[in-house]
Short mmCIF file of C-alpha atoms in Angstrom, two decimals:
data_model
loop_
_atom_site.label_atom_id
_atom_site.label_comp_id
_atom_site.label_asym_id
_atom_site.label_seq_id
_atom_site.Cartn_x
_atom_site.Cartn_y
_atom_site.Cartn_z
CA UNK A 9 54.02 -39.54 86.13
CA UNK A 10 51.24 -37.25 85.89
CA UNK A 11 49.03 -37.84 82.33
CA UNK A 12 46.83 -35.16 81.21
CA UNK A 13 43.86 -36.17 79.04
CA UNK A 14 41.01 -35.29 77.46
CA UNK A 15 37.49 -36.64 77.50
CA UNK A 16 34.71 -36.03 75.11
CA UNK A 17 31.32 -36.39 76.67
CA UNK A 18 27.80 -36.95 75.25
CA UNK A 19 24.86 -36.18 77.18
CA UNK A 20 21.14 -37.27 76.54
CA UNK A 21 20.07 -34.59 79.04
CA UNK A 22 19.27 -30.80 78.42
CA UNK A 23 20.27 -30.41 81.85
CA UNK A 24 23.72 -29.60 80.79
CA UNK A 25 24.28 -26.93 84.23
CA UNK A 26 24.21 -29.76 86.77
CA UNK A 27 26.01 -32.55 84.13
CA UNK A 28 28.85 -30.20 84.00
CA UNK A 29 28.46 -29.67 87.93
CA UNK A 30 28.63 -33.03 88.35
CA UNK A 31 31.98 -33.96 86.12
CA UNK A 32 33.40 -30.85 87.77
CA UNK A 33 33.08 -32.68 91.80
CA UNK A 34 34.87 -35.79 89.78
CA UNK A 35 38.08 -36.27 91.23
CA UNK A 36 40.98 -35.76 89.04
CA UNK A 37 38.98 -33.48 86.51
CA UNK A 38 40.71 -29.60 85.91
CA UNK A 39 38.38 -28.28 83.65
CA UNK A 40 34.88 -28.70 82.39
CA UNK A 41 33.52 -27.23 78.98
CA UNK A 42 29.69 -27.01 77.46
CA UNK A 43 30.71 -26.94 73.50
CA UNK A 44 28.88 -26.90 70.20
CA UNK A 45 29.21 -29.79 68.25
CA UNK A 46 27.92 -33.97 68.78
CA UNK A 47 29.93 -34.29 72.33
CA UNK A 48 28.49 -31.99 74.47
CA UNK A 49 31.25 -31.56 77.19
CA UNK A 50 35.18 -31.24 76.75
CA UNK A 51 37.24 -32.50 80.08
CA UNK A 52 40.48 -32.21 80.63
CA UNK A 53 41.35 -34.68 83.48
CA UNK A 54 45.07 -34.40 85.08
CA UNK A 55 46.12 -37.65 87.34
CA UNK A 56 49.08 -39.42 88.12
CA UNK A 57 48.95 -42.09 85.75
CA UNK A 58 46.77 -43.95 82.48
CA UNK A 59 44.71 -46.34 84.86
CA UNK A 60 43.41 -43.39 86.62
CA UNK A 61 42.41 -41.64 83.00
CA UNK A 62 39.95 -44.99 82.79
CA UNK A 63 39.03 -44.21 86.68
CA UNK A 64 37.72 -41.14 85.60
CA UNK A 65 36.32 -41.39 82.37
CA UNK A 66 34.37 -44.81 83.12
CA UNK A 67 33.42 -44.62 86.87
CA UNK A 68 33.28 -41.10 87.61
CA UNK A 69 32.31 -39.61 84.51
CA UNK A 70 30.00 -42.43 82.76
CA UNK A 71 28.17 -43.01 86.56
CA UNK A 72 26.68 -39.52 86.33
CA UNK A 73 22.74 -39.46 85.49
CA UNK A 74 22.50 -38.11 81.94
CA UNK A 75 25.68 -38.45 80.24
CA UNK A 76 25.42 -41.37 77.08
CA UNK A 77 28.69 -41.70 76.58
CA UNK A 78 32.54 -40.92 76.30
CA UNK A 79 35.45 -40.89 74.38
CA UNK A 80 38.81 -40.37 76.06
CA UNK A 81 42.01 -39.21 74.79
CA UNK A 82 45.68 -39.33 76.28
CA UNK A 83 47.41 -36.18 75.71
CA UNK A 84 50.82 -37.30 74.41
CA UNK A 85 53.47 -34.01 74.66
CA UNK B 2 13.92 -9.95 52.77
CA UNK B 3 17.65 -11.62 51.95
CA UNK B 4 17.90 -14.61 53.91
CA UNK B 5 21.18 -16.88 53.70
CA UNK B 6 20.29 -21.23 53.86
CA UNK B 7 23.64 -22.83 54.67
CA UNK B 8 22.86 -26.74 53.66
CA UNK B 9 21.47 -28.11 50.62
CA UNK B 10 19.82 -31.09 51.66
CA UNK B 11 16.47 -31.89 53.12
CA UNK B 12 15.86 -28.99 54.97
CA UNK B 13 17.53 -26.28 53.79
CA UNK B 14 16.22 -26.79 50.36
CA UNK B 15 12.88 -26.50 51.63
CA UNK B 16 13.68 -23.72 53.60
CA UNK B 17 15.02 -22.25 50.81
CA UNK B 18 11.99 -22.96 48.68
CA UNK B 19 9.37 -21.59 50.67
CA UNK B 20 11.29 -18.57 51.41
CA UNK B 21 11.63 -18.38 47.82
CA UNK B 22 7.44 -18.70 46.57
CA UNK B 23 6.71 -15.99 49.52
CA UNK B 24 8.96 -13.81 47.58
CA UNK B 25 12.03 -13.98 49.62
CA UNK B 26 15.75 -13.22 48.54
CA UNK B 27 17.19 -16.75 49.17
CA UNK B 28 21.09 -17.97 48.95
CA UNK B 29 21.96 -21.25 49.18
CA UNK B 30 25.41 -22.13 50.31
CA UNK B 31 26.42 -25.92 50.31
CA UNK B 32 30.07 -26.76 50.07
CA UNK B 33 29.51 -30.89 48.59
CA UNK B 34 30.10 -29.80 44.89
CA UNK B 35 27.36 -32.73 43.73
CA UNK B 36 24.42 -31.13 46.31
CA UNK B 37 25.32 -27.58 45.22
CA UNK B 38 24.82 -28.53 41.16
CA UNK B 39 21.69 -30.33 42.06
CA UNK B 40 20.33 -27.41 43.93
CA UNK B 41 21.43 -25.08 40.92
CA UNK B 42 19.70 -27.51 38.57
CA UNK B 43 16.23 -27.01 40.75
CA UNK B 44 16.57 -23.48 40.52
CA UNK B 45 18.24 -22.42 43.31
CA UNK B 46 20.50 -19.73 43.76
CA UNK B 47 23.92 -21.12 45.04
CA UNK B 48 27.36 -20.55 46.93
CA UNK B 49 29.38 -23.09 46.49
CA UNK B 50 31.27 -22.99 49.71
CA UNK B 51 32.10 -23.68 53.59
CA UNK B 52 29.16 -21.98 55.59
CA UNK B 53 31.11 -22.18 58.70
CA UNK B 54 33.69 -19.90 57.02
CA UNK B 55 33.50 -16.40 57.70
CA UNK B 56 34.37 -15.68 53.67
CA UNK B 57 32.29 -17.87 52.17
CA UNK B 58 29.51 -16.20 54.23
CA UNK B 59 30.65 -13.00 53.17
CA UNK B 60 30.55 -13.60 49.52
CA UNK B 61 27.25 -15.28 49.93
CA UNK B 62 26.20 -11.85 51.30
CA UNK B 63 25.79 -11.93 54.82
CA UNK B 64 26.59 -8.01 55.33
CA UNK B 65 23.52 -7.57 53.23
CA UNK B 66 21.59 -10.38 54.95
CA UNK B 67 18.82 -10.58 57.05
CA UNK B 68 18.95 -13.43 59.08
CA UNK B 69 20.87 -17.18 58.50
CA UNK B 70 19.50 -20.10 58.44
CA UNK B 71 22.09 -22.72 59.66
CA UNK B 72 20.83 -25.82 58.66
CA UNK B 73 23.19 -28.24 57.59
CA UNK B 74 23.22 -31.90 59.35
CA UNK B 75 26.80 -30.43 60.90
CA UNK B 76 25.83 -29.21 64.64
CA UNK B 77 29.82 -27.66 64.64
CA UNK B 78 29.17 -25.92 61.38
CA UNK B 79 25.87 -24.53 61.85
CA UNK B 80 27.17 -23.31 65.20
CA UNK B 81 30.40 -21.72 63.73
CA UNK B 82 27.68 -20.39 60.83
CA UNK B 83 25.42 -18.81 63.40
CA UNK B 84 28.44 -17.24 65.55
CA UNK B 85 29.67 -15.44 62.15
CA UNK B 86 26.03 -14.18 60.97
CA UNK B 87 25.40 -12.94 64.99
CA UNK B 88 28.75 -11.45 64.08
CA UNK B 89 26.98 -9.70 61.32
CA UNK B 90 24.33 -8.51 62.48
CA UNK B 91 21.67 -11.00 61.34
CA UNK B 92 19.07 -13.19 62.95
CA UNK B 93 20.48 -16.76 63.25
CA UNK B 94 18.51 -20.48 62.91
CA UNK B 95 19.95 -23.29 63.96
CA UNK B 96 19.26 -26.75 62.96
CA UNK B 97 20.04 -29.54 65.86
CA UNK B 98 20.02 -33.26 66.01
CA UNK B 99 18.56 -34.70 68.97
CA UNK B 100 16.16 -32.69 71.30
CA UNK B 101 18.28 -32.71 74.63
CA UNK B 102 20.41 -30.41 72.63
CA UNK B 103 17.68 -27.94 72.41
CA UNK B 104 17.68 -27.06 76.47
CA UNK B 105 21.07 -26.56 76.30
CA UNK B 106 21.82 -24.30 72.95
CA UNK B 107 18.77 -22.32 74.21
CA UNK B 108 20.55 -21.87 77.13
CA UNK B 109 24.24 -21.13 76.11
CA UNK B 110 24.22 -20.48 72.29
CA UNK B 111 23.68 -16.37 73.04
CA UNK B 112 24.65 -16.53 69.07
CA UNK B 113 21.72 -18.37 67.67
CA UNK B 114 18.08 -16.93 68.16
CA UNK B 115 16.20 -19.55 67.63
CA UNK B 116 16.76 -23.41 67.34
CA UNK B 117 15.03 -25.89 64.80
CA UNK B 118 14.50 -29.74 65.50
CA UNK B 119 13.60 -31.16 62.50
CA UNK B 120 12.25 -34.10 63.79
CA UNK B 121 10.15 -32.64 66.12
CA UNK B 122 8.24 -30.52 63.54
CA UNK B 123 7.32 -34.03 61.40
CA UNK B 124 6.32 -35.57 64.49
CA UNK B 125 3.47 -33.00 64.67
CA UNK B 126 3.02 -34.34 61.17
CA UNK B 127 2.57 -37.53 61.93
CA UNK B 128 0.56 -36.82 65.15
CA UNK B 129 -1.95 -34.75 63.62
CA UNK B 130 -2.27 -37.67 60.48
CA UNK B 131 -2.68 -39.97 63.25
CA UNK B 132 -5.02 -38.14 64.94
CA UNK B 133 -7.52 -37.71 61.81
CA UNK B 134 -9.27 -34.42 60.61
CA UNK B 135 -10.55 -33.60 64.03
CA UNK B 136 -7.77 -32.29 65.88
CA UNK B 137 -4.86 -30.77 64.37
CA UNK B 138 -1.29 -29.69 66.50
CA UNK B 139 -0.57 -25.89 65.33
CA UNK B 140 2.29 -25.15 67.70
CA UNK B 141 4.38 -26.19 70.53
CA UNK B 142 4.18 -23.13 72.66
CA UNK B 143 6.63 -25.03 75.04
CA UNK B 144 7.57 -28.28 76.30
CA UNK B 145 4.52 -28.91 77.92
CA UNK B 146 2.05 -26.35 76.51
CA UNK B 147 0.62 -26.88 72.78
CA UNK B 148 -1.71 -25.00 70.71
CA UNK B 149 -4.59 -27.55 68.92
CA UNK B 150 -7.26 -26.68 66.61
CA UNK B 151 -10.75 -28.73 67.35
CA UNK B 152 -13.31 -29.12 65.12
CA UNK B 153 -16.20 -29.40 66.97
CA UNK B 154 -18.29 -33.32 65.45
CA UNK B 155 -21.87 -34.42 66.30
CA UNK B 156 -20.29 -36.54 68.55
CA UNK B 157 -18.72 -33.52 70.72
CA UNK B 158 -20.49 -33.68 74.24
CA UNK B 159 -20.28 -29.78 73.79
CA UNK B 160 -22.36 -29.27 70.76
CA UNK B 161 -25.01 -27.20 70.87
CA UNK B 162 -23.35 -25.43 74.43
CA UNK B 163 -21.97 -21.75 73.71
CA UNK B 164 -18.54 -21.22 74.76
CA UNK B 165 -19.32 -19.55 77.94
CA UNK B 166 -20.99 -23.26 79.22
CA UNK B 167 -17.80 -25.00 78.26
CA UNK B 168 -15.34 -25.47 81.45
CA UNK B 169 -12.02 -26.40 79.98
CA UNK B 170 -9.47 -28.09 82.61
CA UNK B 171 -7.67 -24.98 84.46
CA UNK B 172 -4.73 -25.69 82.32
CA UNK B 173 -6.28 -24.75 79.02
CA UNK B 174 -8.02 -21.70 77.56
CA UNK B 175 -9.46 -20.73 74.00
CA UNK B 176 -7.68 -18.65 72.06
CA UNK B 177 -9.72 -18.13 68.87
CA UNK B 178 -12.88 -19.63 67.38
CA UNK B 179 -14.57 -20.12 64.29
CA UNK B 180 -17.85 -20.88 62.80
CA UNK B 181 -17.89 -23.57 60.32
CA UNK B 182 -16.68 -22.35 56.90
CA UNK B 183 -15.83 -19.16 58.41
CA UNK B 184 -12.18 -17.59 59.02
CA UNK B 185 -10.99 -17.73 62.80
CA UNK B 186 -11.55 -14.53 65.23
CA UNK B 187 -11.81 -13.66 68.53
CA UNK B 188 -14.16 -16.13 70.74
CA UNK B 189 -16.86 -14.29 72.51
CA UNK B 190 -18.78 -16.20 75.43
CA UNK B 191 -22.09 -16.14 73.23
CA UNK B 192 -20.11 -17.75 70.54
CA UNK B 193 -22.47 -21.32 69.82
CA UNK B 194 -20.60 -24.38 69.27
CA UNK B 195 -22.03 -26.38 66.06
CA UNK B 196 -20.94 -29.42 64.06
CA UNK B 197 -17.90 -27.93 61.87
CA UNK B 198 -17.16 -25.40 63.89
CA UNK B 199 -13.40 -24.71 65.00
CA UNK B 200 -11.70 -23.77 68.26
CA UNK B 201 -8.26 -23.11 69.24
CA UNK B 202 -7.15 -24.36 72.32
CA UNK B 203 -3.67 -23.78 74.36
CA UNK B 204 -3.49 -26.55 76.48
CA UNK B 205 -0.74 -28.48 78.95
CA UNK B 206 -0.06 -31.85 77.68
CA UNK B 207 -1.80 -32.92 81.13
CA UNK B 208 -4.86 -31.86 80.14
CA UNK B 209 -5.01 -33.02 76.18
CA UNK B 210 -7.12 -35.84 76.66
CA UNK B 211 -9.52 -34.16 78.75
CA UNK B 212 -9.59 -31.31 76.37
CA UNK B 213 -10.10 -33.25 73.72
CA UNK B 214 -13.06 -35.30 75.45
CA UNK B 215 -15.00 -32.21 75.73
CA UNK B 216 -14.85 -31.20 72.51
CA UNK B 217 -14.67 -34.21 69.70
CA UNK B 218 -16.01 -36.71 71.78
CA UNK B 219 -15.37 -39.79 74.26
CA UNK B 220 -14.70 -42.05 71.57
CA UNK B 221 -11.55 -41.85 69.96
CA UNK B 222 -11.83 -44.90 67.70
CA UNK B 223 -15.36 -42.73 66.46
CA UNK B 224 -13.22 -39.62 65.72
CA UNK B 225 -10.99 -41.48 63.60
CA UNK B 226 -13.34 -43.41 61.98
CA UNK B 227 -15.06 -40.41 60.96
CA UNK B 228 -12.07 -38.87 60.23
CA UNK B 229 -11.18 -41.75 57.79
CA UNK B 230 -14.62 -41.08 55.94
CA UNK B 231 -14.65 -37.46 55.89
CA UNK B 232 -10.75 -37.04 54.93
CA UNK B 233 -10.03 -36.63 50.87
#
């Protein structure tokens, strides 16, 4: 069952080139987007199920230096 | 000139109201009905509006414009605001919330020519209240470099030097000077450094203190002491 979702992240970093970098090398992420706005990064993750959404989002995208936070959501069609 | 202030709060108003006393065409354009009929009430010319609309900003005048100021507390709109006045021809402002954001709309925001941080602006404020009358912050060149003004006490170890004896720290250099009660100009190495007298000073934040040593004095409780008396 693969899930595709979306996660909105906030840096605290101006170093937004090697943020993005590092979501891209995140395993399970398909796209990475710098946008306007208060979350700095869209993500669109694809994986084979919900618990690795949380993988992603909370390990792999919250461990990287300069991002604040994250808000994730399941894509449901 | 026309200018276009999209937000009517804080800082657009003020925006709008300097623009205005230097003789500036200025149109507000809010889209909270309340703000935009306070605004109107001070005297302000309004569009009542979305500024992140492409119509509204055309029936503000944004053809006719020449630059935007996109200063709501909405990074999304201001963005959207900026993208349509680039669109247009005009020079954009952008008001951001929190200074990381700076590095990175300078960076990929092609739309927006320059970016406003509010907050940073009153902390040179605050920094130059805090500081007393003897040093005053005029710009930050960049993140690192600023421009002061120092006006030279009878405590500066420099008094009485001219400015060719004064070795600043490698990372610093004047840039103008002035003789007390006398408008700033170019600083000549003869120039004499007296009580009163002004200098302005580019210098890395590595060097401040140092900088400021030389020229108001080792003791900083003194300077602001003085500055307390001396200060209306």
């Amino acid at each position: 069952m693969t899930v595709t979702a979306y996660v909105m992240v906030k840096a605290s970093t101006g170093e937004a080139d090697r943020v993005k970098g590092a979501i891209r090398g995140v395993e399970g992420v398909e796209e990475a987007h710098i946008v306007a706005g208060d979350m700095d990064f869209v993500v669109k993750v694809r994986v084979d199920g919900p618990a690795q959404v949380k993988e992603v989002a909370a390990d792999g995208i919250q461990g990287i230096d300069g991002v604040e936070d994250t808000r994730t959501y399941i894509a449901m069609d | 000139m026309r200018f276009i202030v999209i937000g009517a709060g804080r800082v657009g108003l003020r925006t709008a109201r300097v623009l205005h006393e230097e003789g500036h065409e200025v149109t507000v354009v809010e889209g909270d009905g309340e703000r935009a009929d306070r605004a109107r009430d001070a005297g302000f010319t309004v569009f009542e509006g979305d500024g992140s609309r492409e119509e509204t900003l055309v029936e503000a005048g944004v053809e006719a414009a020449d630059a935007v100021g996109a200063l709501t507390g909405d990074l999304n709109a201001n963005f959207a605001a900026c993208m349509i006045a680039d669109h247009y021809g005009c020079r954009t402002v952008m008001r951001i919330d929190e200074d990381y954001r700076e590095e990175i709309y300078t960076k990929y925001a092609d739309e927006v020519d320059e970016i406003i941080y509010p907050e940073r602006l009153g902390a040179i404020g605050a920094k130059n209240a805090l500081l007393g009358g003897n040093i005053r912050a005029i710009a930050d060149i960049a993140e690192h470099l600023q421009v002061l003004l120092f006006t030279i006490t009878a405590e500066s170890p420099m008094r009485g030097y001219t400015l060719s004896e004064v070795s600043l720290p490698a990372q610093a250099r004047i840039l103008a000077f002035g003789k007390d009660g006398e408008p700033m100009g170019i600083p000549l190495s003869d120039d004499s450094l007296e009580e009163g007298d002004r200098l302005a000073v580019l210098a890395d934040f590595d060097v401040l203190g140092d900088v400021r040593q030389l020229l108001v004095g080792e003791n900083a409780a003194a300077t602001l002491a003085s500055a307390a008396g001396t200060e209306r």
